[in-house]
Short mmCIF file of C-alpha atoms in Angstrom, two decimals:
data_model
loop_
_atom_site.label_atom_id
_atom_site.label_comp_id
_atom_site.label_asym_id
_atom_site.label_seq_id
_atom_site.Cartn_x
_atom_site.Cartn_y
_atom_site.Cartn_z
CA MET A 1252 0.01 0.03 0.00
CA ASN A 1253 1.17 3.54 -0.71
CA GLN A 1254 2.47 5.11 2.44
CA SER A 1255 1.29 8.53 1.48
CA VAL A 1256 -2.37 7.47 1.75
CA ILE A 1257 -1.83 6.37 5.32
CA GLN A 1258 0.08 9.56 6.06
CA ARG A 1259 -2.83 11.66 4.83
CA LEU A 1260 -5.26 9.57 6.94
CA PHE A 1261 -3.12 10.21 10.07
CA SER A 1262 -2.92 13.94 9.39
CA ARG A 1263 -6.44 14.68 8.09
CA PRO A 1264 -8.72 11.84 9.25
CA GLU A 1265 -11.86 13.94 8.86
CA ARG A 1266 -11.46 13.85 5.02
CA TYR A 1267 -12.08 10.06 5.00
CA GLY A 1268 -15.26 8.18 5.56
CA PHE A 1269 -15.45 5.71 8.42
CA PHE A 1270 -15.52 2.51 6.36
CA GLN A 1271 -12.73 3.70 4.08
CA ALA A 1272 -10.56 4.72 6.96
CA VAL A 1273 -11.02 1.39 8.84
CA ARG A 1274 -10.42 -0.47 5.52
CA LEU A 1275 -7.17 1.34 4.89
CA LEU A 1276 -5.93 0.78 8.44
CA HIS A 1277 -6.92 -2.93 8.25
CA ARG A 1278 -4.91 -3.39 5.02
CA TRP A 1279 -1.93 -1.46 6.43
CA PHE A 1280 -1.65 -3.57 9.55
CA SER A 1281 -2.18 -6.77 7.53
CA GLN A 1282 0.76 -5.90 5.21
CA GLN A 1283 3.16 -4.52 7.82
CA GLU A 1284 2.32 -6.45 10.99
CA ARG A 1285 1.03 -9.65 9.42
CA LEU A 1286 -2.25 -9.23 11.33
CA HIS A 1287 -5.40 -10.64 9.73
CA GLY A 1288 -9.10 -10.55 10.45
CA PRO A 1289 -10.17 -9.78 14.07
CA ALA A 1290 -6.51 -9.59 15.33
CA VAL A 1291 -6.26 -6.04 13.98
CA PHE A 1292 -9.24 -4.83 16.11
CA GLU A 1293 -8.11 -6.84 19.15
CA GLN A 1294 -4.53 -5.47 19.23
CA LYS A 1295 -4.27 -2.24 17.38
CA LEU A 1296 -7.59 -0.48 16.54
CA LYS A 1297 -10.08 0.63 19.31
CA PHE A 1298 -13.31 2.53 18.93
CA ARG A 1299 -14.46 5.04 21.58
CA ASN A 1300 -17.55 7.03 22.44
CA ALA A 1301 -17.86 10.72 21.58
CA LEU A 1302 -18.47 13.27 24.35
CA SER A 1303 -18.88 16.30 22.09
CA MET A 1304 -22.39 17.89 21.84
CA SER A 1305 -21.59 19.79 18.62
CA PHE A 1306 -22.59 18.79 15.12
CA PRO A 1307 -20.13 16.27 13.64
CA ALA A 1308 -18.27 17.54 10.59
CA SER A 1309 -17.50 14.03 9.27
CA GLU A 1310 -18.02 10.35 10.15
CA VAL A 1311 -14.76 10.29 12.09
CA ALA A 1312 -14.89 12.61 15.01
CA ALA A 1313 -11.38 11.97 16.47
CA PHE A 1314 -8.34 9.91 15.65
CA ASP A 1315 -5.60 9.38 18.29
CA VAL A 1316 -2.36 7.45 18.00
CA LYS A 1317 -0.89 5.91 21.12
CA LEU A 1318 2.78 4.91 20.77
CA HIS A 1319 4.80 2.45 22.83
CA PRO A 1320 7.23 3.97 25.32
CA ARG A 1321 10.47 4.58 23.51
CA ASP A 1322 13.63 3.11 24.79
CA ASP A 1323 16.93 4.97 24.68
CA ASP A 1324 18.55 2.23 22.61
CA SER A 1325 15.75 2.08 19.95
CA PRO A 1326 16.45 3.89 16.74
CA PRO A 1327 14.42 6.98 16.01
CA ASN A 1328 11.62 7.06 13.53
CA PRO A 1329 13.05 8.22 10.18
CA GLY A 1330 9.79 9.56 8.70
CA PRO A 1331 6.73 11.49 9.71
CA LEU A 1332 4.62 8.33 9.73
CA PRO A 1333 5.00 6.14 12.76
CA ARG A 1334 6.11 2.56 12.16
CA PRO A 1335 3.43 -0.09 12.82
CA GLN A 1336 5.56 -1.78 15.41
CA ASP A 1337 5.83 1.51 17.38
CA ILE A 1338 2.06 1.93 17.53
CA ALA A 1339 0.45 0.63 20.76
CA ARG A 1340 -3.13 1.50 19.91
CA LEU A 1341 -5.18 3.59 17.47
CA GLU A 1342 -8.26 5.13 18.99
CA MET A 1343 -11.01 6.16 16.54
CA THR A 1344 -14.18 7.97 17.56
CA PRO A 1345 -17.09 7.35 15.16
CA ALA A 1346 -19.57 10.24 15.07
CA PHE A 1347 -22.51 8.39 13.54
CA MET A 1348 -23.06 5.76 16.33
CA GLY A 1349 -22.33 5.33 20.00
CA LEU A 1350 -23.74 5.41 23.46
CA LEU A 1351 -22.70 8.96 24.30
CA GLY A 1352 -22.70 12.29 22.45
CA ALA A 1353 -25.29 14.22 20.55
CA GLY A 1354 -26.49 11.11 18.68
CA GLY A 1355 -25.94 8.56 21.50
CA ALA A 1356 -28.33 5.98 22.65
CA LEU A 1357 -28.15 7.00 26.36
CA PRO A 1358 -29.69 10.19 27.71
CA LEU A 1359 -27.63 13.37 27.49
CA PHE A 1360 -27.24 13.31 31.32
CA TYR A 1361 -24.59 10.55 31.01
CA THR A 1362 -22.69 12.47 28.41
CA GLU A 1363 -22.52 15.54 30.67
CA LEU A 1364 -21.58 13.41 33.68
CA PHE A 1365 -18.65 11.64 32.01
CA SER A 1366 -17.46 14.84 30.37
CA ARG A 1367 -17.41 16.69 33.75
CA ARG A 1368 -15.49 13.77 35.42
CA GLU A 1369 -12.82 13.65 32.69
CA THR A 1370 -12.42 17.43 32.70
CA TYR A 1371 -12.27 18.20 36.39
CA GLU A 1372 -11.54 14.94 38.12
CA ARG A 1373 -9.40 13.16 35.45
CA ASP A 1374 -11.64 10.13 35.82
CA PHE A 1375 -11.77 8.03 32.58
CA ALA A 1376 -13.17 4.87 34.01
CA GLY A 1377 -16.90 5.52 33.21
CA ARG A 1378 -16.24 6.25 29.53
CA ALA A 1379 -13.81 3.32 29.23
CA PHE A 1380 -16.49 1.01 30.59
CA LEU A 1381 -18.99 2.08 27.92
CA ASP A 1382 -16.24 1.73 25.26
CA ILE A 1383 -16.13 -1.99 25.84
CA PHE A 1384 -19.71 -2.32 24.48
CA LEU A 1385 -19.24 0.22 21.68
CA HIS A 1386 -16.10 -1.36 20.33
CA ARG A 1387 -17.74 -4.80 19.89
CA SER A 1388 -20.75 -3.13 18.23
CA VAL A 1389 -18.69 -1.15 15.75
CA VAL A 1390 -16.54 -4.12 14.83
CA LEU A 1391 -19.63 -6.24 14.09
CA PHE A 1392 -21.12 -3.37 12.14
CA TYR A 1393 -17.95 -3.01 10.00
CA GLN A 1394 -17.72 -6.76 9.42
CA ALA A 1395 -21.33 -6.90 8.31
CA TRP A 1396 -20.64 -4.02 5.88
CA ARG A 1397 -17.74 -5.77 4.18
CA LYS A 1398 -19.32 -9.25 4.20
CA HIS A 1399 -21.74 -8.44 1.32
CA ARG A 1400 -19.22 -6.52 -0.72
CA LEU A 1401 -17.33 -8.93 -2.84
CA ALA A 1402 -14.74 -6.43 -3.99
CA ILE A 1403 -13.80 -5.77 -0.36
CA ARG A 1404 -13.67 -9.50 0.48
CA PHE A 1405 -11.35 -9.95 -2.49
CA GLU A 1406 -8.70 -7.92 -0.66
CA ASP A 1407 -8.73 -10.15 2.41
CA ASP A 1408 -8.41 -13.66 1.00
CA PRO A 1409 -9.04 -13.69 -2.74
CA LYS A 1410 -8.04 -17.38 -3.25
CA HIS A 1411 -10.35 -18.86 -0.65
CA GLN A 1412 -13.25 -16.46 -0.36
CA PHE A 1413 -13.96 -14.62 -3.52
CA LEU A 1414 -12.45 -16.76 -6.22
CA PRO A 1415 -14.47 -19.97 -5.58
CA LEU A 1416 -17.66 -18.00 -5.78
CA VAL A 1417 -16.88 -16.61 -9.24
CA LEU A 1418 -15.50 -19.95 -10.55
CA SER A 1419 -18.77 -21.60 -9.52
CA LEU A 1420 -20.52 -19.68 -12.22
CA ALA A 1421 -18.46 -21.59 -14.80
CA GLY A 1422 -18.72 -24.95 -12.95
CA LEU A 1423 -15.11 -24.84 -11.67
CA GLY A 1424 -15.62 -23.82 -8.02
CA HIS A 1425 -15.09 -27.37 -6.60
CA PRO A 1426 -11.75 -27.70 -4.74
CA ALA A 1427 -10.79 -30.68 -6.86
CA LEU A 1428 -11.03 -28.52 -10.01
CA ARG A 1429 -8.82 -25.72 -8.79
CA ASP A 1430 -5.46 -24.98 -10.51
CA ARG A 1431 -5.98 -27.79 -13.07
CA LEU A 1432 -4.68 -25.68 -15.95
CA ARG A 1433 -1.45 -24.64 -14.14
CA ALA A 1434 0.23 -28.00 -13.99
CA ARG A 1435 2.96 -26.92 -16.44
CA GLU A 1436 4.60 -23.83 -17.76
CA GLY A 1437 2.29 -21.54 -19.64
CA GLY A 1438 -0.82 -22.81 -17.87
CA VAL A 1439 -3.94 -20.70 -17.29
CA SER A 1440 -4.48 -19.39 -13.72
CA ASP A 1441 -7.77 -19.58 -11.91
CA PHE A 1442 -7.95 -15.74 -11.78
CA ALA A 1443 -7.99 -15.67 -15.58
CA LEU A 1444 -10.73 -18.28 -15.67
CA ALA A 1445 -12.70 -16.29 -13.14
CA HIS A 1446 -12.40 -13.22 -15.43
CA PHE A 1447 -14.16 -15.16 -18.19
CA ALA A 1448 -16.60 -17.06 -15.96
CA GLY A 1449 -19.55 -15.39 -17.53
CA LEU A 1450 -18.50 -16.55 -21.02
CA LEU A 1451 -17.31 -19.99 -20.02
CA GLN A 1452 -20.78 -20.90 -18.69
CA GLN A 1453 -22.30 -20.58 -22.21
CA ARG A 1454 -22.64 -23.93 -24.03
CA PRO A 1455 -22.11 -24.34 -26.89
CA VAL A 1456 -19.43 -21.62 -27.22
CA SER A 1457 -19.83 -19.47 -30.30
CA ALA A 1458 -17.06 -18.32 -32.59
CA THR A 1459 -17.52 -14.78 -31.30
CA THR A 1460 -17.11 -15.85 -27.72
CA LEU A 1461 -14.00 -17.86 -28.64
CA ARG A 1462 -12.49 -14.90 -30.43
CA ARG A 1463 -13.19 -12.49 -27.59
CA VAL A 1464 -11.74 -14.78 -24.91
CA LEU A 1465 -8.53 -15.54 -26.84
CA ALA A 1466 -7.98 -11.90 -27.88
CA SER A 1467 -8.54 -10.67 -24.30
CA TYR A 1468 -6.27 -13.25 -22.66
CA PHE A 1469 -3.37 -13.11 -25.09
CA GLY A 1470 -3.68 -9.40 -25.98
CA VAL A 1471 -3.42 -10.00 -29.73
CA PRO A 1472 -6.07 -9.75 -32.53
CA VAL A 1473 -7.72 -13.07 -33.21
CA GLN A 1474 -9.72 -14.13 -36.30
CA VAL A 1475 -11.74 -17.41 -36.22
CA GLU A 1476 -12.62 -19.22 -39.44
CA GLN A 1477 -15.10 -22.01 -39.10
CA PHE A 1478 -15.75 -25.16 -41.19
CA VAL A 1479 -12.20 -25.62 -42.56
CA GLY A 1480 -12.24 -28.76 -44.74
CA ARG A 1481 -9.72 -31.56 -44.47
CA TRP A 1482 -9.34 -35.18 -45.61
CA PHE A 1483 -9.59 -37.67 -42.76
CA THR A 1484 -8.29 -41.21 -43.23
CA LEU A 1485 -10.81 -43.81 -42.14
CA PRO A 1486 -9.69 -46.71 -39.98
CA ARG A 1487 -9.75 -50.05 -41.74
CA GLU A 1488 -12.65 -51.38 -39.70
CA ASN A 1489 -14.80 -48.43 -40.87
CA GLN A 1490 -14.06 -48.88 -44.56
CA THR A 1491 -16.58 -50.63 -46.80
CA GLN A 1492 -15.23 -54.07 -47.80
CA LEU A 1493 -16.65 -57.12 -49.49
CA GLY A 1494 -18.01 -59.72 -47.19
CA LEU A 1495 -18.75 -57.31 -44.30
CA GLY A 1496 -22.19 -56.32 -43.19
CA GLY A 1497 -23.64 -52.95 -42.25
CA ALA A 1498 -22.73 -51.25 -45.56
CA GLY A 1499 -26.18 -50.35 -46.89
CA LEU A 1500 -26.36 -47.89 -49.73
CA GLY A 1501 -27.16 -44.48 -48.33
CA LYS A 1502 -26.64 -45.59 -44.78
CA GLY A 1503 -23.21 -46.86 -43.97
CA ALA A 1504 -21.37 -47.48 -47.22
CA VAL A 1505 -18.22 -45.42 -47.79
CA THR A 1506 -16.26 -45.40 -51.05
CA GLY A 1507 -12.58 -45.03 -50.57
CA GLN A 1508 -10.15 -44.81 -47.66
CA ARG A 1509 -10.74 -41.16 -46.66
CA ILE A 1510 -13.52 -38.70 -46.43
CA TRP A 1511 -13.76 -34.96 -46.69
CA GLN A 1512 -15.17 -33.19 -43.62
CA ARG A 1513 -15.71 -29.56 -42.75
CA ASP A 1514 -17.17 -29.79 -39.22
CA LEU A 1515 -14.09 -30.96 -37.33
CA ARG A 1516 -11.54 -28.19 -37.85
CA MET A 1517 -11.19 -24.44 -37.30
CA ARG A 1518 -8.56 -21.97 -38.33
CA LEU A 1519 -7.25 -19.39 -35.90
CA THR A 1520 -5.33 -16.33 -37.06
CA LEU A 1521 -3.37 -14.64 -34.27
CA GLY A 1522 -1.67 -11.31 -34.89
CA PRO A 1523 -0.08 -9.18 -36.17
CA MET A 1524 2.12 -9.38 -33.06
CA SER A 1525 5.66 -8.54 -32.00
CA ALA A 1526 8.60 -10.88 -32.50
CA GLU A 1527 8.84 -11.61 -28.72
CA ARG A 1528 5.21 -12.64 -28.51
CA PHE A 1529 5.50 -14.50 -31.75
CA ARG A 1530 8.17 -16.74 -30.22
CA ARG A 1531 5.84 -17.60 -27.29
CA PHE A 1532 3.36 -19.11 -29.68
CA LEU A 1533 5.85 -21.44 -31.42
CA PRO A 1534 5.38 -25.14 -30.78
CA GLY A 1535 6.19 -25.95 -27.17
CA GLY A 1536 6.16 -22.34 -26.08
CA PRO A 1537 4.10 -21.00 -23.16
CA GLY A 1538 1.72 -19.27 -25.43
CA ALA A 1539 1.06 -22.47 -27.46
CA LEU A 1540 0.45 -24.46 -24.24
CA ALA A 1541 -1.94 -21.87 -22.84
CA LEU A 1542 -3.80 -21.78 -26.15
CA GLU A 1543 -4.27 -25.52 -26.15
CA GLU A 1544 -5.58 -25.41 -22.51
CA LEU A 1545 -8.08 -22.66 -23.32
CA LEU A 1546 -9.33 -24.34 -26.49
CA THR A 1547 -9.84 -27.65 -24.65
CA LEU A 1548 -11.77 -25.96 -21.89
CA LEU A 1549 -13.92 -23.93 -24.32
CA CYS A 1550 -14.49 -26.37 -27.22
CA GLY A 1551 -13.80 -29.74 -25.75
CA THR A 1552 -11.65 -32.46 -27.40
CA THR A 1553 -13.60 -33.18 -30.55
CA LEU A 1554 -12.34 -30.25 -32.67
CA GLU A 1555 -8.97 -29.69 -34.30
CA PHE A 1556 -7.44 -26.21 -34.78
CA GLU A 1557 -5.12 -24.73 -37.37
CA VAL A 1558 -3.09 -21.84 -35.92
CA LYS A 1559 -1.78 -19.17 -38.22
CA LEU A 1560 0.64 -16.63 -36.64
CA ALA A 1561 1.05 -13.21 -38.21
CA LEU A 1562 4.18 -11.23 -37.52
CA GLN A 1563 4.25 -7.42 -37.61
CA ALA A 1564 5.88 -5.99 -40.73
CA GLN A 1565 8.50 -4.05 -38.76
CA ALA A 1566 9.52 -7.18 -36.86
CA VAL A 1567 10.35 -9.21 -39.99
CA GLN A 1568 14.14 -9.70 -40.30
CA GLY A 1569 15.78 -10.20 -43.66
CA THR A 1570 18.03 -13.14 -44.41
CA SER A 1571 21.65 -12.41 -44.01
CA LEU A 1572 24.84 -14.45 -43.94
CA GLY A 1573 25.63 -15.79 -40.45
CA GLY A 1574 22.21 -14.77 -39.16
CA THR A 1575 19.51 -16.95 -37.57
CA SER A 1576 16.40 -15.26 -39.12
CA ALA A 1577 15.83 -18.20 -41.54
CA LEU A 1578 16.73 -21.65 -40.12
CA ARG A 1579 15.75 -24.95 -41.52
CA GLY A 1580 13.73 -23.57 -44.35
CA ARG A 1581 11.13 -21.73 -42.26
CA PRO A 1582 11.93 -18.02 -42.02
CA GLY A 1583 11.47 -16.62 -38.51
CA THR A 1584 9.80 -19.69 -37.05
CA SER A 1585 12.67 -22.03 -36.25
CA LEU A 1586 14.88 -21.03 -33.34
CA PRO A 1587 18.11 -22.65 -32.12
CA GLY A 1588 17.73 -24.80 -29.04
CA PRO A 1589 16.18 -28.05 -27.99
CA ALA A 1590 13.31 -29.58 -30.01
CA ARG A 1591 9.85 -28.40 -29.00
CA ALA A 1592 6.79 -30.61 -28.77
CA THR A 1593 3.82 -29.60 -30.77
CA PRO A 1594 0.37 -29.96 -29.11
CA LYS A 1595 -1.59 -32.75 -30.72
CA ARG A 1596 -4.70 -30.73 -31.33
CA LEU A 1597 -2.96 -27.68 -32.74
CA HIS A 1598 -1.73 -27.75 -36.36
CA SER A 1599 0.26 -25.18 -38.25
CA ALA A 1600 -1.54 -23.52 -41.18
CA VAL A 1601 1.74 -23.51 -43.09
CA PRO A 1602 2.88 -27.04 -44.13
CA PRO A 1603 6.40 -27.94 -43.11
CA PRO A 1604 9.09 -27.88 -45.87
CA GLN A 1605 9.88 -31.18 -47.54
CA ARG A 1606 13.38 -32.53 -47.66
CA GLY A 1607 15.17 -32.15 -50.95
CA GLY A 1608 12.92 -29.29 -52.07
CA VAL A 1609 13.12 -27.22 -55.23
CA ARG A 1610 16.69 -26.46 -56.31
CA ALA A 1611 18.06 -24.30 -59.02
CA ALA A 1612 17.46 -26.08 -62.38
CA THR A 1613 20.19 -26.19 -65.07
CA ARG A 1614 18.94 -26.10 -68.59
CA PRO A 1615 20.48 -28.94 -70.57
CA GLY A 1616 22.09 -28.49 -73.91
CA SER A 1617 19.95 -31.05 -75.73
CA ARG A 1618 16.20 -30.84 -76.18
CA ASP A 1619 15.72 -34.54 -75.52
CA GLN A 1620 17.59 -34.39 -72.23
CA PRO A 1621 15.22 -33.78 -69.25
CA LEU A 1622 15.91 -30.97 -66.76
CA GLN A 1623 18.15 -32.12 -63.89
CA GLY A 1624 17.58 -31.18 -60.26
CA ARG A 1625 14.01 -30.11 -60.68
CA GLN A 1626 11.45 -31.99 -58.66
CA HIS A 1627 8.57 -33.25 -60.77
CA PRO A 1628 5.08 -32.28 -59.36
CA HIS A 1629 4.16 -36.00 -59.61
CA PRO A 1630 7.08 -38.07 -58.38
CA GLY A 1631 5.54 -41.35 -59.72
CA ALA A 1632 5.26 -40.01 -63.26
CA GLN A 1633 8.04 -40.17 -65.89
CA ARG A 1634 9.02 -37.35 -68.19
CA GLU A 1635 7.69 -37.68 -71.79
CA PRO A 1636 10.31 -37.78 -74.49
CA ALA A 1637 10.52 -34.90 -76.95
CA ARG A 1638 9.45 -37.08 -79.89
CA ALA A 1639 6.15 -38.00 -78.19
CA VAL A 1640 5.61 -34.33 -77.32
CA ARG A 1641 5.98 -33.45 -80.99
CA ALA A 1642 3.46 -36.09 -82.03
CA ARG A 1643 0.92 -34.90 -79.38
CA VAL A 1644 1.26 -31.30 -80.52
CA ALA A 1645 0.77 -32.36 -84.14
CA HIS A 1646 -2.47 -34.10 -83.31
CA ARG A 1647 -3.74 -31.01 -81.54
CA LEU A 1648 -2.81 -28.88 -84.60
CA LEU A 1649 -4.68 -31.33 -86.82
CA ARG A 1650 -7.82 -31.07 -84.64
CA HIS A 1651 -7.60 -27.33 -84.33
CA PRO A 1652 -5.86 -25.97 -87.46
CA GLN A 1653 -7.59 -22.61 -87.26
CA PRO A 1654 -7.73 -20.29 -84.23
CA THR A 1655 -11.56 -19.91 -84.63
CA HIS A 1656 -12.68 -23.30 -83.40
CA PRO A 1657 -16.21 -23.29 -81.89
CA GLN A 1658 -15.12 -25.22 -78.74
CA CYS A 1659 -11.88 -23.41 -77.93
CA PRO A 1660 -10.86 -19.82 -77.30
CA PRO A 1661 -9.55 -17.89 -80.43
CA ALA A 1662 -5.89 -18.08 -79.27
CA ALA A 1663 -5.91 -21.89 -78.89
CA GLY A 1664 -4.71 -22.68 -82.39
CA LEU A 1665 -2.11 -19.93 -82.21
CA ALA A 1666 -0.84 -21.26 -78.88
CA HIS A 1667 -0.36 -24.70 -80.41
CA ARG A 1668 1.59 -23.32 -83.37
CA ARG A 1669 3.81 -21.34 -80.94
CA LYS A 1670 4.47 -24.40 -78.91
CA ALA A 1671 5.36 -26.40 -82.05
CA GLN A 1672 7.80 -23.68 -83.08
CA ALA A 1673 9.27 -23.63 -79.62
CA ILE A 1674 10.25 -27.30 -79.85
CA GLY A 1675 11.63 -26.90 -83.36
CA LEU A 1676 8.73 -28.42 -85.39
CA PRO A 1677 6.96 -26.25 -88.10
CA TRP A 1678 3.28 -26.64 -87.61
CA GLN A 1679 2.62 -27.03 -91.37
CA GLN A 1680 5.07 -29.98 -91.45
CA ALA A 1681 3.38 -31.51 -88.45
CA LEU A 1682 0.06 -31.37 -90.20
CA ARG A 1683 1.46 -32.99 -93.34
CA GLN A 1684 3.05 -35.84 -91.30
CA VAL A 1685 -0.21 -36.54 -89.53
CA GLN A 1686 -2.30 -36.37 -92.80
CA ALA A 1687 0.16 -38.78 -94.51
CA ARG A 1688 -0.39 -41.34 -91.75
#
C-alpha cells in the first residue's frame, strides 16, 4: 500500500469516511504487522464514544495514535509516519453511532456526567467501561458491511473467499477442479478463468465468444474461421469391404479410404504481433500451451485447430549471412535450441518444408535431355520424350488448325503453333506428317 495514503489519513482523518478509513488501516496492519481478520481490532484499533455535543463535521470525530514507550537504545523514526511496530493503539471515535454524544443511545445526562469527570476529576473509568460495548458493536457493524461486498472480500483472502464464488458460475468452483490448468509452464491461472466465468458458462461456445476470450487473454487480434475442410483417413474397420455387413447404400457405405469433412476443424489467425510474443506461440512455447488449454476448456476435445501466426511488418528480419532469421527452411519460425513438442490438437496452417525441395534447375544442352535437379510435381510419373511431345502437338494442330474453333478460345490454335515452333517443329510440317499417316 502507498504510504502517502496512510500519512494523509493520520494527518487529516476527517477527510475520510469511516468505512474507508478502517479499511485502509486494516490493510496497512495486515501488510506490515501480518495481522489478519479480528486480530487487527483486538490488538491495534479501538473505537471510543464521543463526548462532544456539537454537530459532527465528518464520520470520524477523532483519531488518536498511542505509541509504545520509546527506549533509549531504539532507533528514532526516520519519517513522519509512525512505524506499525511502534504503535500501541489507534483510538478512533465514530460520530454516527455510539452510546454517548449528541446522537448517542443513552440520555444526555450521562454524556454531561462523564465529560465533567474527565475534565475536572481526570476520571476516565466511566467512559472506558462504555467503550467496551461500543467497540464490539462497531466491529460487528464493519464486518457486516464488508461481508456483502465482494470487492472488499477480495482484498482479504481472494483465493479462498472470492475466487471460488466466481469460478462456481463456470462450474469450476469445486476444490478438486482448482489449478488444473497450471500443471505446467504456460498454464492458465484460476484468476484468468474467473475473469471469463460469464462466457465460459455458455454452451455451446460461439465463434464470437471464442475470439473475444482468446483476444482478451493473449492481448493480440484473433480471427476465427469455421468449417475448414480436411481429408480424414478412415480406420480399416470403418471402410466398406466385400463380405462385411452394415454397408447399406445411403446408410453406412463409404467409397474409398478417406472422407472430406468440414465440421471438425477451425482456423485461428493470431496477430499481427511482435517478435517476442511471436516466439511464445511457437510449438512448445508457453503461449502455445496456454492456447491448447483454453481451447480444450472452451471447445472440448472433438475439434482440431489450425493456428496461423502473423508477424508485424517491422518485426520481420531479412535473411543475412551468419544470421539466424531463416533456419531449416522456415523463415522466422525455427529457433536454435532443443526440439519443441507440438500440441496434438494444434496444427500449423503453413505445411512444413519437404526434404530435398526445389533447387536451381540447369537447362540442358539437348532438347531430348530432361531437366536435372527439378522436382517433378508428380514423383511417380516419368517425363515424356521430346518425340512424343511433337506427335501430341501435331495431333492438336490437326484437330484445331484454325484459331476460330467453336469449342476453344480464339488463341488456342495460335498457342499450339507457338508451342510447335518452340520445340523446333513447323506446324505445317506436323500437319502433313499426320495427314500422311
